[in-house]
Coordinates of C-alpha atoms and ligand atoms in Angstrom, one line a residue:
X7 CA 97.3 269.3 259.2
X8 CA 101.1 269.5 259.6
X9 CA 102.3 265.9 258.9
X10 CA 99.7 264.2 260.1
X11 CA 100.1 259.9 260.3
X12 CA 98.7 258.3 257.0
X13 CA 95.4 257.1 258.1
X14 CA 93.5 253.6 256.7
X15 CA 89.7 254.0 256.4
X16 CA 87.2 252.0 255.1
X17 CA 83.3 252.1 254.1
X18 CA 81.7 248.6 254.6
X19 CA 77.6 248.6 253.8
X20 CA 76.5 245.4 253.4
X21 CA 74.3 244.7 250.2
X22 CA 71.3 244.5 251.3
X23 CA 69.2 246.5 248.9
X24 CA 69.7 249.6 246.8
X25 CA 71.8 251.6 248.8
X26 CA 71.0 253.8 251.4
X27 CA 72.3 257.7 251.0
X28 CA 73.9 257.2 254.2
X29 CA 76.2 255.0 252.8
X30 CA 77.5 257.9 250.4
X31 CA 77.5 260.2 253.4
X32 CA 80.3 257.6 255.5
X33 CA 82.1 257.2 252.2
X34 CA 82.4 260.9 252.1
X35 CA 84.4 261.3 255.6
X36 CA 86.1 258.1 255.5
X37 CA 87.6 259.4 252.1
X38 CA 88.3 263.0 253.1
X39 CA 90.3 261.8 256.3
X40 CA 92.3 259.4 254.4
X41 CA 93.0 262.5 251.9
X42 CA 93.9 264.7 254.5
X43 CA 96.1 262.6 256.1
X44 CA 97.9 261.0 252.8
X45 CA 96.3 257.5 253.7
X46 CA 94.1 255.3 252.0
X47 CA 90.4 254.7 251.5
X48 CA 89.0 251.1 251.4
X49 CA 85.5 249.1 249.6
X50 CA 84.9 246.5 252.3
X51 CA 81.9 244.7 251.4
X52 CA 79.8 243.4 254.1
X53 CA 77.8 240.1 253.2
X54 CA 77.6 237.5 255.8
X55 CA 73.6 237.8 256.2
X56 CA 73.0 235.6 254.1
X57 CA 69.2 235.9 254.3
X58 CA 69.6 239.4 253.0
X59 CA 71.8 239.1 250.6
X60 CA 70.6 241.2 247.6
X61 CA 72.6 240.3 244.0
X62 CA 72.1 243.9 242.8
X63 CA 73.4 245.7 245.5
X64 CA 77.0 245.3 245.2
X65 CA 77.6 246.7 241.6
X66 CA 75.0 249.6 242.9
X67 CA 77.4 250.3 245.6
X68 CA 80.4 250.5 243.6
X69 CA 78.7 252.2 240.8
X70 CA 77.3 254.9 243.1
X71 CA 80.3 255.6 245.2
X72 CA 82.1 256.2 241.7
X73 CA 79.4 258.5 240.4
X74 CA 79.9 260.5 243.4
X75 CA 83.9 260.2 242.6
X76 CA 84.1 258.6 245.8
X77 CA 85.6 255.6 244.4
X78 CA 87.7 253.4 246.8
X79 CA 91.6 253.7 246.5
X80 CA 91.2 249.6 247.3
X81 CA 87.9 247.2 247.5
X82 CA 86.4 244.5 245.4
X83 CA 87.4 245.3 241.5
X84 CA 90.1 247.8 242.3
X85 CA 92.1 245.6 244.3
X86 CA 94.8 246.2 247.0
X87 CA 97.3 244.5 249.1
X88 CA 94.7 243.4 252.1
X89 CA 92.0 241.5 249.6
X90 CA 89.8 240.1 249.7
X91 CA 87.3 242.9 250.2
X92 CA 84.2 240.9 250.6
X93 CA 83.8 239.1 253.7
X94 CA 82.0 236.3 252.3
X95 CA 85.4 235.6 250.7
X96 CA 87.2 235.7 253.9
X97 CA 85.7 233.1 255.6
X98 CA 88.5 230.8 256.4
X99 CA 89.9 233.8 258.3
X100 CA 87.4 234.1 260.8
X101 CA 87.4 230.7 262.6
X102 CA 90.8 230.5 264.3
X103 CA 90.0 234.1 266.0
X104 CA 86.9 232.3 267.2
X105 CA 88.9 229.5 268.0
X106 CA 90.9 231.4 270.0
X107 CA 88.4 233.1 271.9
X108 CA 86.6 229.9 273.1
X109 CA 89.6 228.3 274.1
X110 CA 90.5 231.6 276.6
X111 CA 87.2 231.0 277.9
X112 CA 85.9 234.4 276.4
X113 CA 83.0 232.9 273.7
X114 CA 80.8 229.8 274.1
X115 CA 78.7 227.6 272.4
X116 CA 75.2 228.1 272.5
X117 CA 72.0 225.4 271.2
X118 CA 69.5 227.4 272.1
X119 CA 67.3 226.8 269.4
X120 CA 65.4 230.0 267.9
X121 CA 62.0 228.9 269.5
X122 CA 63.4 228.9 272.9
X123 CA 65.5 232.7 272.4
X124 CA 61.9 233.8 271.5
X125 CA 59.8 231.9 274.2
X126 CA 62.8 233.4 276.6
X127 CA 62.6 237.0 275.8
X128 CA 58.8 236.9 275.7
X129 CA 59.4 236.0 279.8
X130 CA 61.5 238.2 280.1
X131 CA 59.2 240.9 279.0
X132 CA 56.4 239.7 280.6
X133 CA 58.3 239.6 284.0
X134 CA 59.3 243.2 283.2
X135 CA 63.2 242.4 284.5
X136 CA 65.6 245.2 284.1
X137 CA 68.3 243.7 282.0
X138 CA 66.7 241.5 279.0
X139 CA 69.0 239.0 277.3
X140 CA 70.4 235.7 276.7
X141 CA 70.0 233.7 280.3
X142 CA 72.6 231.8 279.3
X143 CA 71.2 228.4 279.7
X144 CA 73.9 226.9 277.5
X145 CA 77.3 228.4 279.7
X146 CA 79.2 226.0 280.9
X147 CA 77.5 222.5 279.7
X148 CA 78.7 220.7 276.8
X149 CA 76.5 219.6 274.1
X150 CA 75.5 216.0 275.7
X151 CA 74.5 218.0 278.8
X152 CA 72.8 220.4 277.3
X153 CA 70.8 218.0 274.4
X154 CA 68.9 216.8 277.4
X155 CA 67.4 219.5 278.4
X156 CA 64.1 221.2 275.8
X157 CA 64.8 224.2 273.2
X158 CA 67.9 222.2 271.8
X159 CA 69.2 222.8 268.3
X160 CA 71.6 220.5 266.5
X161 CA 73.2 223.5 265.0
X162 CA 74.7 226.0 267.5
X163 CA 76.4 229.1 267.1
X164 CA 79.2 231.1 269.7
X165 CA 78.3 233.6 271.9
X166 CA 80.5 235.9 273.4
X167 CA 81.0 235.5 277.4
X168 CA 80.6 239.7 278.4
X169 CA 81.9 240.3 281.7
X170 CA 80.5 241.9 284.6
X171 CA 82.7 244.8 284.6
X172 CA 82.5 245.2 280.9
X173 CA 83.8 248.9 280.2
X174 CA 80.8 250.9 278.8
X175 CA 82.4 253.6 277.9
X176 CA 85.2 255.0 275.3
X177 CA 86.7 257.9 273.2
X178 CA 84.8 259.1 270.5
X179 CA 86.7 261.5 268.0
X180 CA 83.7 263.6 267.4
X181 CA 81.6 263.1 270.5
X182 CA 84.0 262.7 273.2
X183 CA 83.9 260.3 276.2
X184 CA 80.3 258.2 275.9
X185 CA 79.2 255.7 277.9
X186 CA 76.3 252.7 276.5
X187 CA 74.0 250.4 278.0
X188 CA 75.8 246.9 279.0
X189 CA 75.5 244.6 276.2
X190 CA 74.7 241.4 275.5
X191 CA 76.2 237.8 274.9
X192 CA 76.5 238.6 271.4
X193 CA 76.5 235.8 268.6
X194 CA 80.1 236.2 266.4
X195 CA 79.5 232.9 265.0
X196 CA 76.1 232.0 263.2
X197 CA 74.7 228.4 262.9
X198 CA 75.0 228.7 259.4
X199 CA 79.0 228.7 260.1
X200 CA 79.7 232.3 258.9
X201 CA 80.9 235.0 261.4
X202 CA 78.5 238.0 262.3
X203 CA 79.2 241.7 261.6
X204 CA 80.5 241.9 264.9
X205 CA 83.1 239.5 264.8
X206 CA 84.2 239.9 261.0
X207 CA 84.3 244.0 261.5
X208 CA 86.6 244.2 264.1
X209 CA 88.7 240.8 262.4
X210 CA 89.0 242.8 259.7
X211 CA 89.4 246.1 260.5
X212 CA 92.2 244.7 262.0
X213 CA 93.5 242.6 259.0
X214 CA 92.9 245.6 256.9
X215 CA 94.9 248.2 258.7
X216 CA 92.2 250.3 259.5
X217 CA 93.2 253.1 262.0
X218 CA 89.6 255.2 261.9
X219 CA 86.6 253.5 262.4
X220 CA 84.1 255.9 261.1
X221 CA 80.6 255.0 260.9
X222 CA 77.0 255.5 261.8
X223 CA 75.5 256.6 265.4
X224 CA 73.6 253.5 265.2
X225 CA 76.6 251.3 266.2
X226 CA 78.0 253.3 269.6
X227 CA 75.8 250.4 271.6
X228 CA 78.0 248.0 269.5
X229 CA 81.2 249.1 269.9
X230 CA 82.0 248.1 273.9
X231 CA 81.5 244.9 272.5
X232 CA 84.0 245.8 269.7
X233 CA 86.3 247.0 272.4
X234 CA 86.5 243.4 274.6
X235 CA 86.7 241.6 270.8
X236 CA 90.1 243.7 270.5
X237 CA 91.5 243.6 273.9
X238 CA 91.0 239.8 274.0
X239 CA 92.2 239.3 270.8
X240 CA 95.3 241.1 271.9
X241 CA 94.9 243.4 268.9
X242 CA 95.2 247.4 268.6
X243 CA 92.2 249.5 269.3
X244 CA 91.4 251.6 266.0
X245 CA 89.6 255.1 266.9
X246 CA 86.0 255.3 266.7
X247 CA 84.2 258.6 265.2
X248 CA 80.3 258.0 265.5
X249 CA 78.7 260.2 262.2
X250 CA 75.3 261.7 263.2
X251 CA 72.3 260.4 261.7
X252 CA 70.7 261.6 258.5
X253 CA 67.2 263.6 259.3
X254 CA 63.7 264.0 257.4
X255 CA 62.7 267.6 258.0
X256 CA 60.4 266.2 260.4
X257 CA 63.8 265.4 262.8
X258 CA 62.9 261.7 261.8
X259 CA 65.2 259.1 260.9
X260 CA 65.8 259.3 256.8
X261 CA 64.5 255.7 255.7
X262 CA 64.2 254.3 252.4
X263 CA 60.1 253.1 253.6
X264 CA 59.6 256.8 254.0
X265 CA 61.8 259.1 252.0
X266 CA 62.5 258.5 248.1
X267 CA 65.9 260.4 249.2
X268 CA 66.8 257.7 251.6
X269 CA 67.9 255.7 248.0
X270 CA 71.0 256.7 246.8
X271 CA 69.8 256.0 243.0
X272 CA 66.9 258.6 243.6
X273 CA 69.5 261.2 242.8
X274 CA 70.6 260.0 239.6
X275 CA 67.4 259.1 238.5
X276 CA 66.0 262.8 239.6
X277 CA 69.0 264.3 237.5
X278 CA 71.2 265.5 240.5
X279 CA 74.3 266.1 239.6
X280 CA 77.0 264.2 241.3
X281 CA 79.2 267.3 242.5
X282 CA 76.0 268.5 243.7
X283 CA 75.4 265.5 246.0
X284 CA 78.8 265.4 247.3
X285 CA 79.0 269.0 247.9
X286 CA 75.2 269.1 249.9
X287 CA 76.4 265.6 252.2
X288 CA 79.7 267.9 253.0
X289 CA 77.4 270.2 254.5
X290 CA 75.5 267.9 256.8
X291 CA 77.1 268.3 260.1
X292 CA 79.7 270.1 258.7
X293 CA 79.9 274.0 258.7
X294 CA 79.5 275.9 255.6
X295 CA 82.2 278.1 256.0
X296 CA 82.4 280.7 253.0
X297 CA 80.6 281.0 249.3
X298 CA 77.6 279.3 251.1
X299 CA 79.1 276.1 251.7
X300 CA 79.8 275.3 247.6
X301 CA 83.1 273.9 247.9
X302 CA 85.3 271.3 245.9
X303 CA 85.9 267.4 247.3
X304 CA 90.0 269.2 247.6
X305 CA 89.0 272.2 249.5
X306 CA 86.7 269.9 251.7
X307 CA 89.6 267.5 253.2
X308 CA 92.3 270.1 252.9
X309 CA 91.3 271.8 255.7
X310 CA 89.2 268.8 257.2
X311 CA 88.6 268.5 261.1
X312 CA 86.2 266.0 263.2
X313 CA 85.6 268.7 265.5
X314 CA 83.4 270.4 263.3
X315 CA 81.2 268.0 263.2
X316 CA 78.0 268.5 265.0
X317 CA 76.3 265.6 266.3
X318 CA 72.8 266.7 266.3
X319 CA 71.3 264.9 263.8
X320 CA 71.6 267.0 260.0
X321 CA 68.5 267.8 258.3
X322 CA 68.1 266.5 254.6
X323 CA 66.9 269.6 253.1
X324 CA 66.2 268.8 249.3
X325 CA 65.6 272.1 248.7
X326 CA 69.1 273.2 249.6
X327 CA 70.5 270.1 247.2
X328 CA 68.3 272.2 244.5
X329 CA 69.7 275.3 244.6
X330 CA 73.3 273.2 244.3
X331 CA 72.2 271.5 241.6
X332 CA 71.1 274.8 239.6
X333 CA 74.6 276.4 240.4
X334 CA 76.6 273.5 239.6
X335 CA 74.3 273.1 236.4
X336 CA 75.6 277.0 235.5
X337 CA 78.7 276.2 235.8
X338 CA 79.1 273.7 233.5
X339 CA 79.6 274.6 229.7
X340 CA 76.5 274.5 227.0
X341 CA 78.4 271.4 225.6
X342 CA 79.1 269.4 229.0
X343 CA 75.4 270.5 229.7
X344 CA 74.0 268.6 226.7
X345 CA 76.2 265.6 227.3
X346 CA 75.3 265.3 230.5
X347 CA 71.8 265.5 229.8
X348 CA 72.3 263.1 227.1
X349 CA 73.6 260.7 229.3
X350 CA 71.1 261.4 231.5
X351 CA 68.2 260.2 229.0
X352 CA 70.5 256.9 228.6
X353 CA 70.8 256.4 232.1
X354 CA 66.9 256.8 233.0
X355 CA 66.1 254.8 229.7
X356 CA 64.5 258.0 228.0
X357 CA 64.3 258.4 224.3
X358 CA 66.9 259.9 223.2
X359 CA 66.6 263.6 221.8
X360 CA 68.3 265.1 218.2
X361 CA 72.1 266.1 219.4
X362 CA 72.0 269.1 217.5
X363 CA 68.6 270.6 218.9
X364 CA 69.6 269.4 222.3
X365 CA 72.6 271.4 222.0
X366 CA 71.1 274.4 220.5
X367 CA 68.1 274.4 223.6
X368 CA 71.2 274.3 225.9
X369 CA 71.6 278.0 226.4
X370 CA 68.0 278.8 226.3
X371 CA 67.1 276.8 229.1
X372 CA 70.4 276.4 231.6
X373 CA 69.4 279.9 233.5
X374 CA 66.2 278.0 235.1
X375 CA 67.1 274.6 234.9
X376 CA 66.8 272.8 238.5
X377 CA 67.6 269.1 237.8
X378 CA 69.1 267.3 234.3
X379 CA 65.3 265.5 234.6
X380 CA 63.7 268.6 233.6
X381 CA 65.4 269.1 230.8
X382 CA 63.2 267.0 228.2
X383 CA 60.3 268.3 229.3
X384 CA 61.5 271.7 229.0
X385 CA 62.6 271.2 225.7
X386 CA 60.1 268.8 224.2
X387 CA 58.2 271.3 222.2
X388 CA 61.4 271.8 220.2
X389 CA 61.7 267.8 219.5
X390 CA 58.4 267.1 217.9
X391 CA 56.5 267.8 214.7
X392 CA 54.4 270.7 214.3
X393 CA 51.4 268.2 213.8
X394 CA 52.5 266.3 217.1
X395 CA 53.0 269.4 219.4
X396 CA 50.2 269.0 222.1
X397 CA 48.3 272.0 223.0
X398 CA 47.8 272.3 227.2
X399 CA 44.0 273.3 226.5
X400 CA 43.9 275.7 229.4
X401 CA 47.2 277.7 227.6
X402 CA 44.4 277.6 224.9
X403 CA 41.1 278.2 226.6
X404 CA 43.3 281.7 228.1
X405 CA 43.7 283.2 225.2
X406 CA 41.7 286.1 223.7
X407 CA 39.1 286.1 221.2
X408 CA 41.5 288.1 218.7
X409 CA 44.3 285.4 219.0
X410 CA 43.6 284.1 215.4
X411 CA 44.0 287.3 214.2
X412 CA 47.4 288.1 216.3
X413 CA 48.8 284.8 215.0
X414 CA 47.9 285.9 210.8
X415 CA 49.7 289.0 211.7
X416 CA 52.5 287.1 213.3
X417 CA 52.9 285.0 210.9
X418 CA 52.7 287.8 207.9
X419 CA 55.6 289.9 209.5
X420 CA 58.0 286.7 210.1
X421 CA 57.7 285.0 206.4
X422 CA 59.1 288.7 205.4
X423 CA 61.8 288.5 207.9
X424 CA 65.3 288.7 206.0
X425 CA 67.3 287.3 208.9
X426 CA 66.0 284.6 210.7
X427 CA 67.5 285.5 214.4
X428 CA 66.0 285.7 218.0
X429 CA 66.2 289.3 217.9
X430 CA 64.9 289.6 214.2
X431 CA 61.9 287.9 215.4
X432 CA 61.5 289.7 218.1
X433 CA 61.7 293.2 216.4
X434 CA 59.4 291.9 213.4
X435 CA 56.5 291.0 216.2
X436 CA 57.1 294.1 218.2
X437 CA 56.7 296.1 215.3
X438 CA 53.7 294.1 213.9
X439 CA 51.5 293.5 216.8
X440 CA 52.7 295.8 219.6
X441 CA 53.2 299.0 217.2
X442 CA 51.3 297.8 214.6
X443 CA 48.1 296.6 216.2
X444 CA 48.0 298.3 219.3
X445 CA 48.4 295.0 221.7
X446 CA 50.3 295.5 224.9
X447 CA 53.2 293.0 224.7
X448 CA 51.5 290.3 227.3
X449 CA 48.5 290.1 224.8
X450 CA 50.6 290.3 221.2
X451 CA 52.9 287.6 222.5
X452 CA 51.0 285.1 224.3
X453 CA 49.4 283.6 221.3
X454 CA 52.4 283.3 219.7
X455 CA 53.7 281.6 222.5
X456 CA 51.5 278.8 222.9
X457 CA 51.5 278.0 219.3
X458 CA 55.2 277.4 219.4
X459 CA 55.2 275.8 222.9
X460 CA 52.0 274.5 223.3
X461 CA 52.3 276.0 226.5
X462 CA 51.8 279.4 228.4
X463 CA 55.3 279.0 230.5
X464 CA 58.1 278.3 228.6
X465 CA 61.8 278.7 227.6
X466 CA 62.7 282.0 225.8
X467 CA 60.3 282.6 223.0
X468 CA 61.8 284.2 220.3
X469 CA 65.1 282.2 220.7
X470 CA 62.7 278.8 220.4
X471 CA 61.8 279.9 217.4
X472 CA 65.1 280.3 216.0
X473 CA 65.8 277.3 216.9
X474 CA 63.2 275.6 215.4
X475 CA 63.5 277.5 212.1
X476 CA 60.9 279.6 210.1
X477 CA 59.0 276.9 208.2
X478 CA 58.6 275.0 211.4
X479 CA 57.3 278.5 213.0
X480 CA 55.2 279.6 210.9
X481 CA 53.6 275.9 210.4
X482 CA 53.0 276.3 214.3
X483 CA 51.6 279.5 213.8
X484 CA 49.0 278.4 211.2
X485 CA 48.1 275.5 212.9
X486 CA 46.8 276.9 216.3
X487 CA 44.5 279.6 213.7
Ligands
LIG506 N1 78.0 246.6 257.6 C1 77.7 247.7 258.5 C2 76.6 248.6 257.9 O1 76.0 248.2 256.9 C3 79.0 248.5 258.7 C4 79.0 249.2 260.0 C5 80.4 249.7 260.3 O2 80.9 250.6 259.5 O3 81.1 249.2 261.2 O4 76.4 249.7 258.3

């Protein structure tokens, strides 16, 4: 981009619950723009519905988001010259704009009490009429007027007054011209006194400098509505870029109900890798250019453009995020491996394994290693006691009648063994049941095998055993006999 205008952007979920992936996703190209452009990245926290206000969700927001090192450049913690960042901290500076709307005749007040709304559209549904709606029964009468007639409620809220010739249609950076279905008069002030999303977002997109209104596809019905909030306002139109939705395989729409991936926590708790998860949300809707699509967060917004995007709804392909994970997990170094497996155990409240063996089972197990989750299990045979190493009885029942015998031998040739190295091992058991006793290598080692492992799949054999030692070996060894 040759010097392009510093762009504002901003993310702004509202803490609802534990946060939804797609909320990672809009972070993700809200903060590559304002890198590409030398401009700033913004936290706005959305919490005016009250009724859904979840305590949690916040801190798992902010927490998540700087996992992913997606972290805001300003929002609630961080700071920044256009605080605060949560709206339910703001709310002094809604009422003037609503003020100001009512008095140009743009937003009125409305006592329809919530019995009558519902009563009212179930008519309206039941008399099949094209454009369902607010009738509004309250326009134009003040409250002595209106208290007289039935469905009154002593605490009203303000709707906005939509025109006629409302325009439904605008510029979308990624989709182009699109037009929406007429909305309607849409509450921006609640009977609870607080503003709704569609009053505080554009208030404050405006308050906040934001020039890119990136978001969901869910909101393009919203934004005409948006668009008459600005222009009566007298305030600058931001530009709006619409983000297609998330997809199950299935084309339906990811959701927390239906799709553990749908949580953004899932990902941590499965042991993704957060340069994993930012790297596979770069590639939904977004080409994957060279090297398969692995690419850096830098190489991502330096050469950043909207019209890549396709709007046809990405599919969340776990198995793609998979293979990521294992390549990222490869290219980290044995040492930052165990770490982040370490902290991996904290974070998922695991017990926590020996540093030193951890460290050690590193290399032996990184080649096949999928998620940091699998890595206990993968390695638990190394942790325990020989008395406590379970025994999967089928690994068992699949062995051959001569096994006690294999294992005697095995055990024979590795208490002689002068070095006690993976390759040492392996040569003393080649020699001593392959050579020796005339077993082709499947048969000579699977005994061996599951009395280390306890299992008939496992991590490299003879480097297990080095790990674990001779005394512990051979102790495994006699104890399956
Ligand atoms: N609070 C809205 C949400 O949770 C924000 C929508 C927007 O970005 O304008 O999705």
């Amino acid at each position: 981009m040759d010097n392009p205008v510093p762009a504002r952007l901003r993310v702004a979920p509202s803490p609802t619950g534990d946060p939804h992936v797609g909320t990672a996703y809009m972070a993700l190209f809200n903060k590559a723009y304002a890198r590409a452009t030398g401009g700033q990245f913004i936290l706005r926290i959305e919490d005016t519905d009250r009724a859904r206000y979840v305590a949690d969700s916040e801190r798992q927001i902010t927490e998540s988001l700087s996992w992913l090192g997606l972290g805001p450049d300003e929002g609630p913690g961080v700071g920044g010259d256009f605080g605060p960042y949560r709206q339910s901290e703001r709310l002094d500076t809604y009422r003037p704009f609503v003020d100001q709307l009512l008095a140009a005749g743009h937003a009125y007040w409305c006592w329809c009490s919530p019995e009558r709304l519902r009563e009212m559209r179930a008519a309206q549904e039941a008399a099949k009429v094209p454009t369902t709606g607010y009738d509004r029964l309250c326009l134009g009468k003040t409250r002595e007027e209106r208290a007289a007639l039935p469905g009154f409620s002593e605490t009203p809220v303000v709707r906005m007054l939509v025109p006629d010739d409302v325009e439904l249609e605008f510029d979308d950076v990624i989709r182009g011209r699109i037009a929406t279905p007429r909305p309607d008069d849409q509450v921006i002030l609640k009977a609870d006194g607080f503003p709704t999303y569609h009053l505080a977002v554009v208030v404050d997109d405006h308050l906040m400098g934001i020039t890119h209104v990136v978001r969901g596809e869910e909101w393009i019905s919203s934004t005409p509505k948006h668009i008459l909030l600005y222009k009566w306002l007298g305030l600058p139109i931001p530009a709006f870029a619409h983000m297609p939705l998330l997809r199950n395989p299935d084309k339906s729409k990811i959701s927390k109900r239906k799709n553990p991936a749908a949580r953004l926590l899932w990902f941590r708790e499965q042991g993704y890798l957060p340069e994993a998860l930012r790297n596979f949300l770069q590639l939904m809707g977004y080409p994957a250019g060279d090297n398969e699509g692995i690419c850096t967060f830098e190489e991502f917004w330096a050469d950043f453009d909207w019209a890549k995007i396709a709007t046809v709804g990405p599919v969340f392909d776990v198995k793609k995020l998979d293979w990521l994970n294992g390549h990222y997990i490869r290219g980290l170094s044995d040492d930052e491996l165990a770490a982040r497996i370490a902290e991996h155990l904290e974070y998922t409240g695991q017990p926590e394994v020996d540093a030193a063996i951890l460290r050690r089972a590193v290399p032996i197990i990184k080649e096949r290693l999928v998620t940091l989750d699998e890595a206990a299990g993968k390695i638990g045979f190394l942790l325990l006691p020989a008395a406590e190493l379970p025994i999967d009885p089928e690994a068992r029942a699949a062995l051959s009648p001569d096994a006690p015998q294999v294992l005697r031998a095995a055990g024979d040739a590795l208490e002689a063994l002068p070095e006690w190295t993976s390759q040492g091992i392996h040569e003393a058991l080649q020699a001593a049941l392959v050579a020796g006793m005339g077993l082709k290598p499947k048969f000579a080692f699977a005994p061996v095998r599951v009395a280390i492992t306890g299992q008939r799949v496992s991590p490299p054999l003879f480097e297990s055993m080095e790990i674990l030692g001779r005394a512990e070996s051979l102790l495994r060894l006699r104890n399956l006999v």
